[in-house]
């Protein structure tokens, strides 16, 4: 078989047989298919997306590129969660300690920043000392001892995704539904979870701009889950504006600490509690999703989730003193404010534009080998629907990598649109789905 012939078939929209996919990806892992050829296949797949059968084959090939973690010796339902990627989306950092404080075991396998969206692993690595690559034996031990672990795919777990993810990130080939499905589901299946909760983002800051695309992806992911015996449910959530206030790695950790200490950001916690309710219900620690949400609120209110977060940081080699006292962290070397040029009501905050600007400030990568500046990012001062006075601060920019922040100001300001009239609050959570159905979201939605 010739790699270029496989690329041609993909380009011309011809289905690829499982053996062809296997050959192409195995040869890539062995260095006989180049990054250029893989990128060509990815770009061709953007225009001629793989079928459901190919998505299943890809998921399987991804899983078999490494080993699977066996968690069967650990009692209880192990529940993982994944988001398709958003701006300011720090829900995973909240959900792991919340669900664990509620008694659910959470083996979370996460990814890095992708395109204009942030990555859980990069956020965790902003915590001094935090190790996101514990070996599989340590993952199993930690899960059994403290009920939670947050790790990345590695040389052991889905190494193929790690390499392809990095290429997709820098070649504008993220938005291919079957590749998103294979990337997410392979990590979750190899990670050994018994059940999965998904957050599919829809809107201008998501990879799926339209809700119908998000719904298509939701059913694809849940269908792959069913094929591999991993019960998968989730919600489709609004990603028109960033979630919460902070965008950027350490800045987001600080917002997580605030929320776990009771200074809750409303939109962020609305989505977090819905996901936590699903996780706690799937983990059999609540009879219904609404009871799961009540449990989640309770463990945050009583400070148990914050205690769990400290325990997680400590267990993975991080320094909990930075979490206890976030002001200890070094400041970004440069900071500027962006103010409103007129008074009115905030009608829009373009999440995608801010996500891209945050990458330029140093919060993400332009090349796979780029170092991230953990202090870089944007902190919003206003959310959509709020009143703004002329000269009032809309957001603050931080960076230690890009010192000349003043030229960013105008570009950042363009991401904010201000109008005269009041606007209704947009829904944050649109729908609930499992492998059979998509229905409008309500906490009464039943998970299987
Ligand atoms: N998250 C992933 O892990 N992979 C993708 O492709 C998109 C979001």
mmCIF file of C-alpha atoms and ligand atoms in Angstrom, residues 82-85 111 114 161 165 168 174 179-180 183-184 187 207, ligand 1:
data_model
loop_
_atom_site.group_PDB
_atom_site.id
_atom_site.type_symbol
_atom_site.label_atom_id
_atom_site.label_comp_id
_atom_site.label_asym_id
_atom_site.label_seq_id
_atom_site.Cartn_x
_atom_site.Cartn_y
_atom_site.Cartn_z
ATOM 1 C CA UNK A 82 -14.735 15.328 28.616
ATOM 2 C CA UNK A 83 -15.492 18.560 26.839
ATOM 3 C CA UNK A 84 -15.163 19.145 23.105
ATOM 4 C CA UNK A 85 -13.279 22.328 23.902
ATOM 5 C CA UNK A 111 -5.859 16.795 26.498
ATOM 6 C CA UNK A 114 -6.301 22.802 20.877
ATOM 7 C CA UNK A 161 -3.808 10.760 19.603
ATOM 8 C CA UNK A 165 -3.783 16.137 18.244
ATOM 9 C CA UNK A 168 -4.438 19.098 14.133
ATOM 10 C CA UNK A 174 -9.517 20.211 14.371
ATOM 11 C CA UNK A 179 -11.437 12.584 14.360
ATOM 12 C CA UNK A 180 -12.865 14.448 17.351
ATOM 13 C CA UNK A 183 -9.605 11.403 19.816
ATOM 14 C CA UNK A 184 -11.988 11.786 22.746
ATOM 15 C CA UNK A 187 -8.645 8.358 25.556
ATOM 16 C CA UNK A 207 -15.418 23.928 17.180
HETATM 17 N N1 LIG B 1 -10.938 17.158 22.768
HETATM 18 C C1 LIG B 1 -10.175 16.099 22.404
HETATM 19 O O1 LIG B 1 -9.653 15.379 23.260
HETATM 20 N N2 LIG B 1 -9.996 15.854 21.116
HETATM 21 C C2 LIG B 1 -10.544 16.602 20.145
HETATM 22 O O2 LIG B 1 -10.359 16.301 18.998
HETATM 23 C C3 LIG B 1 -11.352 17.714 20.516
HETATM 24 C C4 LIG B 1 -11.523 17.975 21.846
#
